[in-house]
PDB file of C-alpha atoms in Angstrom:
ATOM      1  CA  MET F   1     -12.132   5.113  -9.353  1.00  0.00           C
ATOM      2  CA  SER F   2      -9.184   5.312  -6.594  1.00  0.00           C
ATOM      3  CA  THR F   3     -10.084   6.240  -2.632  1.00  0.00           C
ATOM      4  CA  GLY F   4      -7.720   5.913   0.096  1.00  0.00           C
ATOM      5  CA  ASP F   5      -4.052   7.051   0.680  1.00  0.00           C
ATOM      6  CA  PHE F   6      -1.464   6.830  -1.086  1.00  0.00           C
ATOM      7  CA  SER F   7       2.079   5.980  -1.542  1.00  0.00           C
ATOM      8  CA  THR F   8       3.709   7.976  -4.380  1.00  0.00           C
ATOM      9  CA  SER F   9       6.622  10.528  -5.336  1.00  0.00           C
ATOM     10  CA  LEU F  10       6.861  14.088  -6.054  1.00  0.00           C
ATOM     11  CA  ASN F  11       9.006  16.292  -7.654  1.00  0.00           C
ATOM     12  CA  TYR F  12      10.856  18.795  -5.826  1.00  0.00           C
ATOM     13  CA  CYS F  13      13.034  21.210  -6.108  1.00  0.00           C
ATOM     14  CA  VAL F  14      16.878  21.293  -5.567  1.00  0.00           C
ATOM     15  CA  PRO F  15      19.313  24.109  -5.794  1.00  0.00           C
ATOM     16  CA  LEU F  16      22.470  23.142  -7.690  1.00  0.00           C
ATOM     17  CA  PRO F  17      26.138  24.177  -6.538  1.00  0.00           C
ATOM     18  CA  GLY F  18      27.015  27.184  -6.264  1.00  0.00           C
ATOM     19  CA  TYR F  19      23.364  28.442  -4.891  1.00  0.00           C
ATOM     20  CA  ASP F  20      23.292  31.614  -2.945  1.00  0.00           C
ATOM     21  CA  PRO F  21      20.590  31.074  -0.931  1.00  0.00           C
ATOM     22  CA  LYS F  22      20.010  34.355  -0.570  1.00  0.00           C
ATOM     23  CA  GLU F  23      19.260  35.391  -3.815  1.00  0.00           C
ATOM     24  CA  PRO F  24      15.785  33.620  -5.619  1.00  0.00           C
ATOM     25  CA  LEU F  25      16.677  30.873  -7.971  1.00  0.00           C
ATOM     26  CA  VAL F  26      16.314  31.663 -11.637  1.00  0.00           C
ATOM     27  CA  LYS F  27      15.118  30.010 -14.658  1.00  0.00           C
ATOM     28  CA  TYR F  28      15.192  30.974 -18.160  1.00  0.00           C
ATOM     29  CA  VAL F  29      12.194  31.104 -20.072  1.00  0.00           C
ATOM     30  CA  TYR F  30      14.468  31.214 -23.739  1.00  0.00           C
ATOM     31  CA  ASN F  31      17.462  30.178 -24.442  1.00  0.00           C
ATOM     32  CA  PRO F  32      20.050  31.864 -21.693  1.00  0.00           C
ATOM     33  CA  PRO F  33      23.360  33.198 -23.077  1.00  0.00           C
ATOM     34  CA  ALA F  34      26.550  30.853 -23.592  1.00  0.00           C
ATOM     35  CA  GLY F  35      27.895  29.248 -20.615  1.00  0.00           C
ATOM     36  CA  VAL F  36      24.941  30.197 -19.040  1.00  0.00           C
ATOM     37  CA  PRO F  37      22.253  27.677 -17.259  1.00  0.00           C
ATOM     38  CA  LYS F  38      18.833  27.069 -18.210  1.00  0.00           C
ATOM     39  CA  GLN F  39      17.709  27.152 -14.736  1.00  0.00           C
ATOM     40  CA  ASN F  40      20.199  27.116 -10.708  1.00  0.00           C
ATOM     41  CA  PHE F  41      17.947  24.012 -10.021  1.00  0.00           C
ATOM     42  CA  GLU F  42      16.622  21.043 -10.591  1.00  0.00           C
ATOM     43  CA  LEU F  43      13.311  18.685  -9.597  1.00  0.00           C
ATOM     44  CA  GLN F  44      13.899  15.801  -7.989  1.00  0.00           C
ATOM     45  CA  PRO F  45      11.512  12.808  -6.941  1.00  0.00           C
ATOM     46  CA  PHE F  46      10.363  12.179  -3.318  1.00  0.00           C
ATOM     47  CA  PRO F  47       8.904   9.382  -1.352  1.00  0.00           C
ATOM     48  CA  VAL F  48       5.860  10.801   0.564  1.00  0.00           C
ATOM     49  CA  ILE F  49       2.483   9.437   1.214  1.00  0.00           C
ATOM     50  CA  ILE F  50      -1.095  11.582   0.040  1.00  0.00           C
ATOM     51  CA  ARG F  51      -3.453  11.745   2.406  1.00  0.00           C
ATOM     52  CA  ASP F  52      -7.466  10.537   1.078  1.00  0.00           C
ATOM     53  CA  LEU F  53      -9.345  13.351   2.882  1.00  0.00           C
ATOM     54  CA  ARG F  54     -12.486  12.061   1.695  1.00  0.00           C
ATOM     55  CA  ASN F  55     -15.063  10.557   4.729  1.00  0.00           C
ATOM     56  CA  ALA F  56     -11.218  10.917   7.262  1.00  0.00           C
ATOM     57  CA  ASN F  57     -11.983  11.063  10.695  1.00  0.00           C
ATOM     58  CA  GLY F  58     -15.432  10.193   9.795  1.00  0.00           C
ATOM     59  CA  VAL F  59     -16.324  13.675   8.548  1.00  0.00           C
ATOM     60  CA  THR F  60     -18.950  13.501   5.563  1.00  0.00           C
ATOM     61  CA  ASP F  61     -18.886  17.255   5.365  1.00  0.00           C
ATOM     62  CA  ILE F  62     -15.881  18.538   2.783  1.00  0.00           C
ATOM     63  CA  GLU F  63     -16.012  22.061   3.739  1.00  0.00           C
ATOM     64  CA  GLN F  64     -15.390  21.140   7.267  1.00  0.00           C
ATOM     65  CA  LEU F  65     -11.982  18.841   7.155  1.00  0.00           C
ATOM     66  CA  VAL F  66      -9.565  21.595   6.674  1.00  0.00           C
ATOM     67  CA  SER F  67      -9.595  25.572   6.447  1.00  0.00           C
ATOM     68  CA  LEU F  68      -7.089  28.568   4.395  1.00  0.00           C
ATOM     69  CA  ASP F  69      -5.795  30.234   7.826  1.00  0.00           C
ATOM     70  CA  VAL F  70      -5.060  26.867   9.295  1.00  0.00           C
ATOM     71  CA  HIS F  71      -3.529  24.886   6.458  1.00  0.00           C
ATOM     72  CA  GLY F  72      -3.921  26.467   3.235  1.00  0.00           C
ATOM     73  CA  PHE F  73      -6.286  25.244   1.300  1.00  0.00           C
ATOM     74  CA  GLN F  74     -10.347  24.638   1.940  1.00  0.00           C
ATOM     75  CA  PHE F  75     -12.738  22.410   0.134  1.00  0.00           C
ATOM     76  CA  VAL F  76     -16.072  24.346  -0.642  1.00  0.00           C
ATOM     77  CA  LYS F  77     -19.331  22.605  -2.252  1.00  0.00           C
ATOM     78  CA  ASN F  78     -20.592  24.632  -5.151  1.00  0.00           C
ATOM     79  CA  GLU F  79     -22.427  24.120  -8.696  1.00  0.00           C
ATOM     80  CA  ALA F  80     -21.319  26.612 -11.616  1.00  0.00           C
ATOM     81  CA  LYS F  81     -24.080  27.682 -14.329  1.00  0.00           C
ATOM     82  CA  GLU F  82     -21.294  27.147 -16.340  1.00  0.00           C
ATOM     83  CA  LYS F  83     -20.561  23.679 -17.650  1.00  0.00           C
ATOM     84  CA  ASP F  84     -18.345  23.718 -20.922  1.00  0.00           C
ATOM     85  CA  PHE F  85     -16.201  26.681 -20.761  1.00  0.00           C
ATOM     86  CA  VAL F  86     -15.710  26.788 -24.405  1.00  0.00           C
ATOM     87  CA  ASP F  87     -16.898  30.351 -24.996  1.00  0.00           C
ATOM     88  CA  GLU F  88     -14.795  33.609 -23.792  1.00  0.00           C
ATOM     89  CA  GLY F  89     -17.846  35.583 -23.499  1.00  0.00           C
ATOM     90  CA  LYS F  90     -19.623  33.314 -21.203  1.00  0.00           C
ATOM     91  CA  LEU F  91     -16.212  31.928 -19.512  1.00  0.00           C
ATOM     92  CA  LYS F  92     -15.977  36.010 -18.516  1.00  0.00           C
ATOM     93  CA  ASP F  93     -18.962  37.399 -18.029  1.00  0.00           C
ATOM     94  CA  GLY F  94     -20.906  34.198 -15.926  1.00  0.00           C
ATOM     95  CA  TYR F  95     -17.953  32.258 -14.139  1.00  0.00           C
ATOM     96  CA  TYR F  96     -15.602  34.814 -13.413  1.00  0.00           C
ATOM     97  CA  LYS F  97     -18.230  36.690 -11.807  1.00  0.00           C
ATOM     98  CA  GLU F  98     -19.835  33.271 -10.223  1.00  0.00           C
ATOM     99  CA  VAL F  99     -15.961  32.705  -8.461  1.00  0.00           C
ATOM    100  CA  GLU F 100     -16.000  36.679  -7.609  1.00  0.00           C
ATOM    101  CA  GLN F 101     -19.641  36.163  -5.427  1.00  0.00           C
ATOM    102  CA  LEU F 102     -18.501  32.391  -4.024  1.00  0.00           C
ATOM    103  CA  VAL F 103     -15.170  34.101  -2.802  1.00  0.00           C
ATOM    104  CA  LEU F 104     -16.661  36.391  -0.815  1.00  0.00           C
ATOM    105  CA  ASP F 105     -19.775  34.876  -0.033  1.00  0.00           C
ATOM    106  CA  ARG F 106     -17.124  31.848   1.418  1.00  0.00           C
ATOM    107  CA  VAL F 107     -13.606  33.640   2.161  1.00  0.00           C
ATOM    108  CA  PRO F 108     -13.679  34.857   6.429  1.00  0.00           C
ATOM    109  CA  GLY F 109     -13.597  38.674   5.938  1.00  0.00           C
ATOM    110  CA  ALA F 110     -13.534  38.575   2.054  1.00  0.00           C
ATOM    111  CA  LYS F 111     -15.191  42.202   0.437  1.00  0.00           C
ATOM    112  CA  LYS F 112     -13.328  42.775  -2.694  1.00  0.00           C
ATOM    113  CA  VAL F 113     -12.398  40.260  -5.051  1.00  0.00           C
ATOM    114  CA  VAL F 114     -10.474  40.796  -8.221  1.00  0.00           C
ATOM    115  CA  ILE F 115      -9.639  38.239 -11.195  1.00  0.00           C
ATOM    116  CA  PHE F 116      -6.893  38.334 -13.343  1.00  0.00           C
ATOM    117  CA  ASP F 117      -6.587  34.658 -15.046  1.00  0.00           C
ATOM    118  CA  HIS F 118      -7.277  31.709 -15.432  1.00  0.00           C
ATOM    119  CA  THR F 119      -5.533  28.798 -17.043  1.00  0.00           C
ATOM    120  CA  LEU F 120      -7.969  25.331 -18.301  1.00  0.00           C
ATOM    121  CA  ARG F 121      -6.769  21.617 -18.502  1.00  0.00           C
ATOM    122  CA  ARG F 122      -8.418  19.726 -21.241  1.00  0.00           C
ATOM    123  CA  LEU F 123      -7.068  17.498 -24.069  1.00  0.00           C
ATOM    124  CA  GLU F 124      -8.423  17.868 -27.283  1.00  0.00           C
ATOM    125  CA  LYS F 125     -10.424  14.290 -27.927  1.00  0.00           C
ATOM    126  CA  GLU F 126      -9.774  11.092 -25.081  1.00  0.00           C
ATOM    127  CA  PRO F 127      -6.375   9.351 -25.494  1.00  0.00           C
ATOM    128  CA  THR F 128      -7.167   5.593 -27.641  1.00  0.00           C
ATOM    129  CA  ALA F 129      -6.701   2.796 -25.465  1.00  0.00           C
ATOM    130  CA  ARG F 130      -2.806   2.512 -26.379  1.00  0.00           C
ATOM    131  CA  GLN F 131      -2.524   6.425 -26.156  1.00  0.00           C
ATOM    132  CA  ALA F 132      -3.898   6.068 -23.072  1.00  0.00           C
ATOM    133  CA  THR F 133      -1.715   6.858 -19.512  1.00  0.00           C
ATOM    134  CA  SER F 134      -2.330   7.157 -16.018  1.00  0.00           C
ATOM    135  CA  ASN F 135       0.577  10.843 -16.047  1.00  0.00           C
ATOM    136  CA  ASP F 136      -2.215  12.746 -18.897  1.00  0.00           C
ATOM    137  CA  ARG F 137      -4.503  15.766 -16.625  1.00  0.00           C
ATOM    138  CA  GLY F 138      -4.443  17.448 -19.743  1.00  0.00           C
ATOM    139  CA  PRO F 139      -2.065  20.083 -20.995  1.00  0.00           C
ATOM    140  CA  ILE F 140      -3.063  23.770 -20.938  1.00  0.00           C
ATOM    141  CA  VAL F 141      -4.894  24.658 -22.753  1.00  0.00           C
ATOM    142  CA  ASN F 142      -7.378  28.057 -23.644  1.00  0.00           C
ATOM    143  CA  PRO F 143      -9.071  28.234 -27.453  1.00  0.00           C
ATOM    144  CA  PHE F 144      -9.586  32.487 -26.121  1.00  0.00           C
ATOM    145  CA  PRO F 145      -7.137  34.932 -27.893  1.00  0.00           C
ATOM    146  CA  THR F 146      -5.721  36.808 -24.953  1.00  0.00           C
ATOM    147  CA  ARG F 147      -3.806  33.626 -23.208  1.00  0.00           C
ATOM    148  CA  THR F 148      -3.357  31.102 -26.263  1.00  0.00           C
ATOM    149  CA  HIS F 149      -1.092  27.691 -25.552  1.00  0.00           C
ATOM    150  CA  THR F 150      -0.344  24.511 -27.478  1.00  0.00           C
ATOM    151  CA  HIS F 151      -0.045  21.475 -26.797  1.00  0.00           C
ATOM    152  CA  LYS F 152       0.816  17.771 -28.411  1.00  0.00           C
ATOM    153  CA  LEU F 153      -1.591  14.790 -26.610  1.00  0.00           C
ATOM    154  CA  ASN F 154       1.403  13.736 -24.481  1.00  0.00           C
ATOM    155  CA  PRO F 155       1.418  13.216 -20.515  1.00  0.00           C
ATOM    156  CA  ILE F 156       2.885  16.663 -18.989  1.00  0.00           C
ATOM    157  CA  THR F 157       4.785  14.428 -15.794  1.00  0.00           C
ATOM    158  CA  SER F 158       8.144  16.217 -16.000  1.00  0.00           C
ATOM    159  CA  GLN F 159       6.190  20.053 -15.474  1.00  0.00           C
ATOM    160  CA  LEU F 160       4.780  18.422 -11.843  1.00  0.00           C
ATOM    161  CA  ARG F 161       6.461  20.066  -9.752  1.00  0.00           C
ATOM    162  CA  VAL F 162       5.610  21.102  -5.219  1.00  0.00           C
ATOM    163  CA  HIS F 163       5.409  25.301  -5.808  1.00  0.00           C
ATOM    164  CA  ILE F 164       3.406  27.851  -3.840  1.00  0.00           C
ATOM    165  CA  ASP F 165       2.194  30.464  -7.272  1.00  0.00           C
ATOM    166  CA  GLN F 166       3.350  33.712  -6.108  1.00  0.00           C
ATOM    167  CA  THR F 167       5.303  35.208  -3.999  1.00  0.00           C
ATOM    168  CA  LEU F 168       4.281  39.062  -1.991  1.00  0.00           C
ATOM    169  CA  ASN F 169       6.878  41.060  -3.973  1.00  0.00           C
ATOM    170  CA  ALA F 170       4.528  39.275  -6.768  1.00  0.00           C
ATOM    171  CA  VAL F 171       1.079  39.465  -5.148  1.00  0.00           C
ATOM    172  CA  TYR F 172       1.689  42.962  -5.156  1.00  0.00           C
ATOM    173  CA  ASN F 173       3.016  43.161  -8.299  1.00  0.00           C
ATOM    174  CA  ARG F 174      -0.209  41.960  -9.120  1.00  0.00           C
ATOM    175  CA  VAL F 175      -2.158  44.404  -7.320  1.00  0.00           C
ATOM    176  CA  ARG F 176      -0.834  47.669  -8.893  1.00  0.00           C
ATOM    177  CA  ARG F 177      -1.331  45.426 -12.627  1.00  0.00           C
ATOM    178  CA  HIS F 178      -5.123  45.120 -12.302  1.00  0.00           C
ATOM    179  CA  LEU F 179      -6.545  47.801 -10.721  1.00  0.00           C
ATOM    180  CA  ALA F 180      -7.169  51.195 -11.595  1.00  0.00           C
ATOM    181  CA  PRO F 181      -3.502  52.831 -10.316  1.00  0.00           C
ATOM    182  CA  GLU F 182      -5.515  55.119  -7.732  1.00  0.00           C
ATOM    183  CA  ASP F 183      -7.316  51.955  -6.393  1.00  0.00           C
ATOM    184  CA  ALA F 184      -4.221  50.294  -6.069  1.00  0.00           C
ATOM    185  CA  GLU F 185      -2.205  53.159  -4.044  1.00  0.00           C
ATOM    186  CA  ARG F 186      -4.691  52.865  -1.569  1.00  0.00           C
ATOM    187  CA  LEU F 187      -5.171  49.171  -0.859  1.00  0.00           C
ATOM    188  CA  LEU F 188      -1.633  48.559  -0.223  1.00  0.00           C
ATOM    189  CA  SER F 189      -0.407  52.149   1.196  1.00  0.00           C
ATOM    190  CA  SER F 190      -3.675  51.274   3.885  1.00  0.00           C
ATOM    191  CA  LYS F 191      -1.998  47.957   4.045  1.00  0.00           C
ATOM    192  CA  THR F 192      -5.116  46.080   3.511  1.00  0.00           C
ATOM    193  CA  ARG F 193      -4.474  42.072   3.807  1.00  0.00           C
ATOM    194  CA  VAL F 194      -4.363  40.934   0.650  1.00  0.00           C
ATOM    195  CA  ARG F 195      -4.682  37.848  -0.327  1.00  0.00           C
ATOM    196  CA  LEU F 196      -3.812  35.166  -3.305  1.00  0.00           C
ATOM    197  CA  ILE F 197      -6.171  32.794  -3.825  1.00  0.00           C
ATOM    198  CA  ASN F 198      -6.944  29.906  -6.911  1.00  0.00           C
ATOM    199  CA  VAL F 199     -10.160  27.940  -7.297  1.00  0.00           C
ATOM    200  CA  TRP F 200      -9.892  25.109  -8.965  1.00  0.00           C
ATOM    201  CA  ARG F 201     -12.606  23.253  -9.695  1.00  0.00           C
ATOM    202  CA  PRO F 202     -12.702  20.260 -12.122  1.00  0.00           C
ATOM    203  CA  ILE F 203     -14.682  20.364 -15.277  1.00  0.00           C
ATOM    204  CA  GLN F 204     -17.221  18.008 -17.060  1.00  0.00           C
ATOM    205  CA  ASN F 205     -16.046  14.817 -15.330  1.00  0.00           C
ATOM    206  CA  THR F 206     -15.476  13.134 -11.646  1.00  0.00           C
ATOM    207  CA  VAL F 207     -12.085  13.326 -11.063  1.00  0.00           C
ATOM    208  CA  ALA F 208      -9.614   9.680 -11.944  1.00  0.00           C
ATOM    209  CA  HIS F 209      -6.454  10.735 -12.944  1.00  0.00           C
ATOM    210  CA  ASN F 210      -3.513  12.996 -11.601  1.00  0.00           C
ATOM    211  CA  PRO F 211      -5.965  14.361  -9.097  1.00  0.00           C
ATOM    212  CA  LEU F 212      -4.635  17.668  -6.995  1.00  0.00           C
ATOM    213  CA  ALA F 213      -2.382  16.780  -3.306  1.00  0.00           C
ATOM    214  CA  LEU F 214      -1.893  19.758  -1.126  1.00  0.00           C
ATOM    215  CA  ALA F 215       0.596  20.026   1.722  1.00  0.00           C
ATOM    216  CA  ASP F 216      -0.971  21.368   5.255  1.00  0.00           C
ATOM    217  CA  TRP F 217       1.213  24.653   5.950  1.00  0.00           C
ATOM    218  CA  ARG F 218       1.499  23.254   9.440  1.00  0.00           C
ATOM    219  CA  SER F 219       3.800  21.040   8.174  1.00  0.00           C
ATOM    220  CA  VAL F 220       6.399  23.165   5.936  1.00  0.00           C
ATOM    221  CA  ASP F 221       9.295  25.152   7.639  1.00  0.00           C
ATOM    222  CA  GLY F 222       8.230  28.464   6.301  1.00  0.00           C
ATOM    223  CA  ASN F 223      12.366  30.191   6.419  1.00  0.00           C
ATOM    224  CA  ASN F 224      13.878  26.801   4.601  1.00  0.00           C
ATOM    225  CA  ASP F 225      11.189  25.415   2.699  1.00  0.00           C
ATOM    226  CA  LEU F 226      10.146  28.058   0.886  1.00  0.00           C
ATOM    227  CA  LEU F 227      12.546  28.582  -2.557  1.00  0.00           C
ATOM    228  CA  GLU F 228      12.066  31.818  -4.158  1.00  0.00           C
ATOM    229  CA  THR F 229      12.531  31.979  -8.246  1.00  0.00           C
ATOM    230  CA  ARG F 230      12.144  34.118 -10.388  1.00  0.00           C
ATOM    231  CA  ARG F 231      11.947  33.523 -14.374  1.00  0.00           C
ATOM    232  CA  VAL F 232      14.732  35.687 -17.007  1.00  0.00           C
ATOM    233  CA  LEU F 233      12.084  36.120 -19.860  1.00  0.00           C
ATOM    234  CA  GLU F 234      12.886  37.225 -23.844  1.00  0.00           C
ATOM    235  CA  GLY F 235      15.331  39.889 -23.609  1.00  0.00           C
ATOM    236  CA  ALA F 236      15.714  40.720 -20.575  1.00  0.00           C
ATOM    237  CA  LEU F 237      19.388  40.538 -18.831  1.00  0.00           C
ATOM    238  CA  ILE F 238      17.920  40.234 -15.239  1.00  0.00           C
ATOM    239  CA  PRO F 239      15.449  38.058 -13.559  1.00  0.00           C
ATOM    240  CA  GLU F 240      11.514  39.768 -13.458  1.00  0.00           C
ATOM    241  CA  PRO F 241      12.036  41.931 -10.716  1.00  0.00           C
ATOM    242  CA  ASN F 242       8.551  41.592  -9.107  1.00  0.00           C
ATOM    243  CA  GLY F 243       7.313  38.363  -9.831  1.00  0.00           C
ATOM    244  CA  GLY F 244       8.386  35.298  -8.468  1.00  0.00           C
ATOM    245  CA  LEU F 245       7.002  31.828  -7.655  1.00  0.00           C
ATOM    246  CA  TYR F 246       8.044  29.524  -4.390  1.00  0.00           C
ATOM    247  CA  ASN F 247       9.392  26.419  -5.034  1.00  0.00           C
ATOM    248  CA  ILE F 248       9.821  23.672  -2.553  1.00  0.00           C
ATOM    249  CA  ARG F 249      12.459  22.503  -1.048  1.00  0.00           C
ATOM    250  CA  HIS F 250      11.991  18.589   0.614  1.00  0.00           C
ATOM    251  CA  ASN F 251      11.242  18.102   4.108  1.00  0.00           C
ATOM    252  CA  THR F 252      10.268  14.214   5.635  1.00  0.00           C
ATOM    253  CA  GLU F 253       7.604  16.527   7.526  1.00  0.00           C
ATOM    254  CA  HIS F 254       5.762  17.822   5.076  1.00  0.00           C
ATOM    255  CA  ARG F 255       1.647  16.094   5.064  1.00  0.00           C
ATOM    256  CA  TRP F 256       0.349  15.272   1.987  1.00  0.00           C
ATOM    257  CA  TYR F 257      -3.762  15.472   1.201  1.00  0.00           C
ATOM    258  CA  TYR F 258      -6.312  14.669  -2.142  1.00  0.00           C
ATOM    259  CA  LEU F 259      -9.745  14.234  -2.304  1.00  0.00           C
ATOM    260  CA  SER F 260     -10.765  10.856  -4.028  1.00  0.00           C
ATOM    261  CA  ASP F 261     -13.140  11.669  -6.775  1.00  0.00           C
ATOM    262  CA  GLN F 262     -13.243  14.478  -7.247  1.00  0.00           C
ATOM    263  CA  THR F 263     -16.125  15.858  -8.234  1.00  0.00           C
ATOM    264  CA  PRO F 264     -17.176  19.151 -11.003  1.00  0.00           C
ATOM    265  CA  GLU F 265     -19.223  20.554  -7.936  1.00  0.00           C
ATOM    266  CA  GLU F 266     -16.471  19.889  -5.458  1.00  0.00           C
ATOM    267  CA  VAL F 267     -14.412  23.269  -5.408  1.00  0.00           C
ATOM    268  CA  THR F 268     -10.526  23.833  -4.038  1.00  0.00           C
ATOM    269  CA  PHE F 269      -9.703  27.180  -2.266  1.00  0.00           C
ATOM    270  CA  ILE F 270      -6.047  27.476  -2.734  1.00  0.00           C
ATOM    271  CA  GLN F 271      -4.067  29.954  -0.885  1.00  0.00           C
ATOM    272  CA  CYS F 272      -1.103  30.731  -2.449  1.00  0.00           C
ATOM    273  CA  CYS F 273      -0.375  33.990  -0.031  1.00  0.00           C
ATOM    274  CA  ASP F 274      -1.070  36.538   2.566  1.00  0.00           C
ATOM    275  CA  SER F 275       0.142  39.436   3.603  1.00  0.00           C
ATOM    276  CA  LYS F 276      -0.671  39.422   6.772  1.00  0.00           C
ATOM    277  CA  VAL F 277       1.066  36.763   7.441  1.00  0.00           C
ATOM    278  CA  VAL F 278       3.819  37.971   5.195  1.00  0.00           C
ATOM    279  CA  GLU F 279       4.568  40.964   6.589  1.00  0.00           C
ATOM    280  CA  GLU F 280       2.689  41.422   9.769  1.00  0.00           C
ATOM    281  CA  GLY F 281       4.347  37.875  11.007  1.00  0.00           C
ATOM    282  CA  ALA F 282      -0.099  36.858  11.621  1.00  0.00           C
ATOM    283  CA  ALA F 283      -0.712  33.192  12.857  1.00  0.00           C
ATOM    284  CA  GLY F 284      -2.237  31.434   9.662  1.00  0.00           C
ATOM    285  CA  ALA F 285      -0.664  29.818   6.424  1.00  0.00           C
ATOM    286  CA  VAL F 286       1.372  32.037   3.761  1.00  0.00           C
ATOM    287  CA  GLY F 287      -0.134  29.079   1.583  1.00  0.00           C
ATOM    288  CA  ALA F 288      -0.214  26.202   0.611  1.00  0.00           C
ATOM    289  CA  PRO F 289       2.370  23.959  -1.640  1.00  0.00           C
ATOM    290  CA  HIS F 290       0.593  21.366  -4.100  1.00  0.00           C
ATOM    291  CA  THR F 291       0.878  19.822  -7.603  1.00  0.00           C
ATOM    292  CA  SER F 292      -0.694  17.348  -8.985  1.00  0.00           C
ATOM    293  CA  PHE F 293       0.293  13.141  -9.109  1.00  0.00           C
ATOM    294  CA  ASN F 294       0.275  10.197 -10.794  1.00  0.00           C
ATOM    295  CA  ASP F 295      -2.702   8.158  -9.611  1.00  0.00           C
ATOM    296  CA  THR F 296      -1.726   4.339 -10.767  1.00  0.00           C
ATOM    297  CA  ARG F 297      -4.409   3.400  -9.335  1.00  0.00           C
ATOM    298  CA  SER F 298      -6.887   5.111 -11.886  1.00  0.00           C
ATOM    299  CA  PRO F 299      -8.421   3.003 -14.169  1.00  0.00           C
ATOM    300  CA  PRO F 300      -7.440   3.617 -17.469  1.00  0.00           C
ATOM    301  CA  GLU F 301     -10.877   4.133 -19.096  1.00  0.00           C
ATOM    302  CA  ALA F 302     -11.490   7.131 -17.621  1.00  0.00           C
ATOM    303  CA  PRO F 303     -12.279  10.470 -18.624  1.00  0.00           C
ATOM    304  CA  ARG F 304      -8.520  12.102 -18.318  1.00  0.00           C
ATOM    305  CA  ARG F 305      -8.859  15.108 -16.279  1.00  0.00           C
ATOM    306  CA  GLN F 306     -10.479  18.393 -17.186  1.00  0.00           C
ATOM    307  CA  SER F 307     -10.306  21.619 -14.527  1.00  0.00           C
ATOM    308  CA  ILE F 308      -9.922  24.849 -14.426  1.00  0.00           C
ATOM    309  CA  GLU F 309      -8.286  27.691 -11.553  1.00  0.00           C
ATOM    310  CA  VAL F 310      -9.471  30.969 -11.277  1.00  0.00           C
ATOM    311  CA  ARG F 311      -6.749  33.392  -9.649  1.00  0.00           C
ATOM    312  CA  CYS F 312      -7.989  35.796  -7.107  1.00  0.00           C
ATOM    313  CA  LEU F 313      -7.039  38.912  -5.975  1.00  0.00           C
ATOM    314  CA  VAL F 314      -8.755  38.916  -2.313  1.00  0.00           C
ATOM    315  CA  PHE F 315      -8.799  41.894  -0.217  1.00  0.00           C
ATOM    316  CA  ASP F 316     -10.441  43.216   3.648  1.00  0.00           C
ATOM    317  CA  SER F 317     -11.589  46.257   1.981  1.00  0.00           C
ATOM    318  CA  GLU F 318     -13.529  47.989  -0.064  1.00  0.00           C
TER     319      GLU F 318
END
């Protein structure tokens, strides 16, 4: 498979003229009213070098390479009992519990974990040689009735962008949505540290196409690079008040990394928000900008990427 540093381009967010930096960026998820643009930003590719962390600086243990609190992401060795990820009962009753225990065991300070959803990416079948492109990371596929998506067998490179999944406001809204009201109020009123951590795992195969790239938080300008973006949902006239993610503005200082030949036994923790850092100004990482990227060195005959990411609210108190 492909290894070593790689020069490529990543899609960053560029606000359109007239953007008010005091307001969030906006994206309509349906056709907007006449005369209103679907979004007030665009994605533009910028050149980057993505460094391979495999055996970087002679470090062979992937768990010693990076950490959540410093870099915003972390690698953990763990073999899942679940292998197929096609049965709803096994996933939610089995794999979710595996992930919960993994986070409790491996995230410093974690006392309570609430999993609220997941994204599964795979192609329904491997493309033929003529169909295959190195861009195929697999569309979002979830066979479970709670989250159903239908996609054609097409590359989706246009959707790849540098981002962080949730703002602090969105995380607090998740707490209120997914915990019992009394638990949510108790944890939020006590200013308990809450983090949103995505647990990302390749499934079935070693990653050959579209590896996951992550930026070292220490290279991010938190005051300038994070562009809060909110959606306008169908039937609404204004952006959702309690949602939002960060699209990322390009910065030549960003330092990008990936783990070559990542296997299903090598899990990535991706921090997407840390209330202690955002609200209290504590030292640490808000999160890790991330995206997958088109590795043109990948052998066309290698299996397409399959992966699952499970989203976890992580509390420092029970």
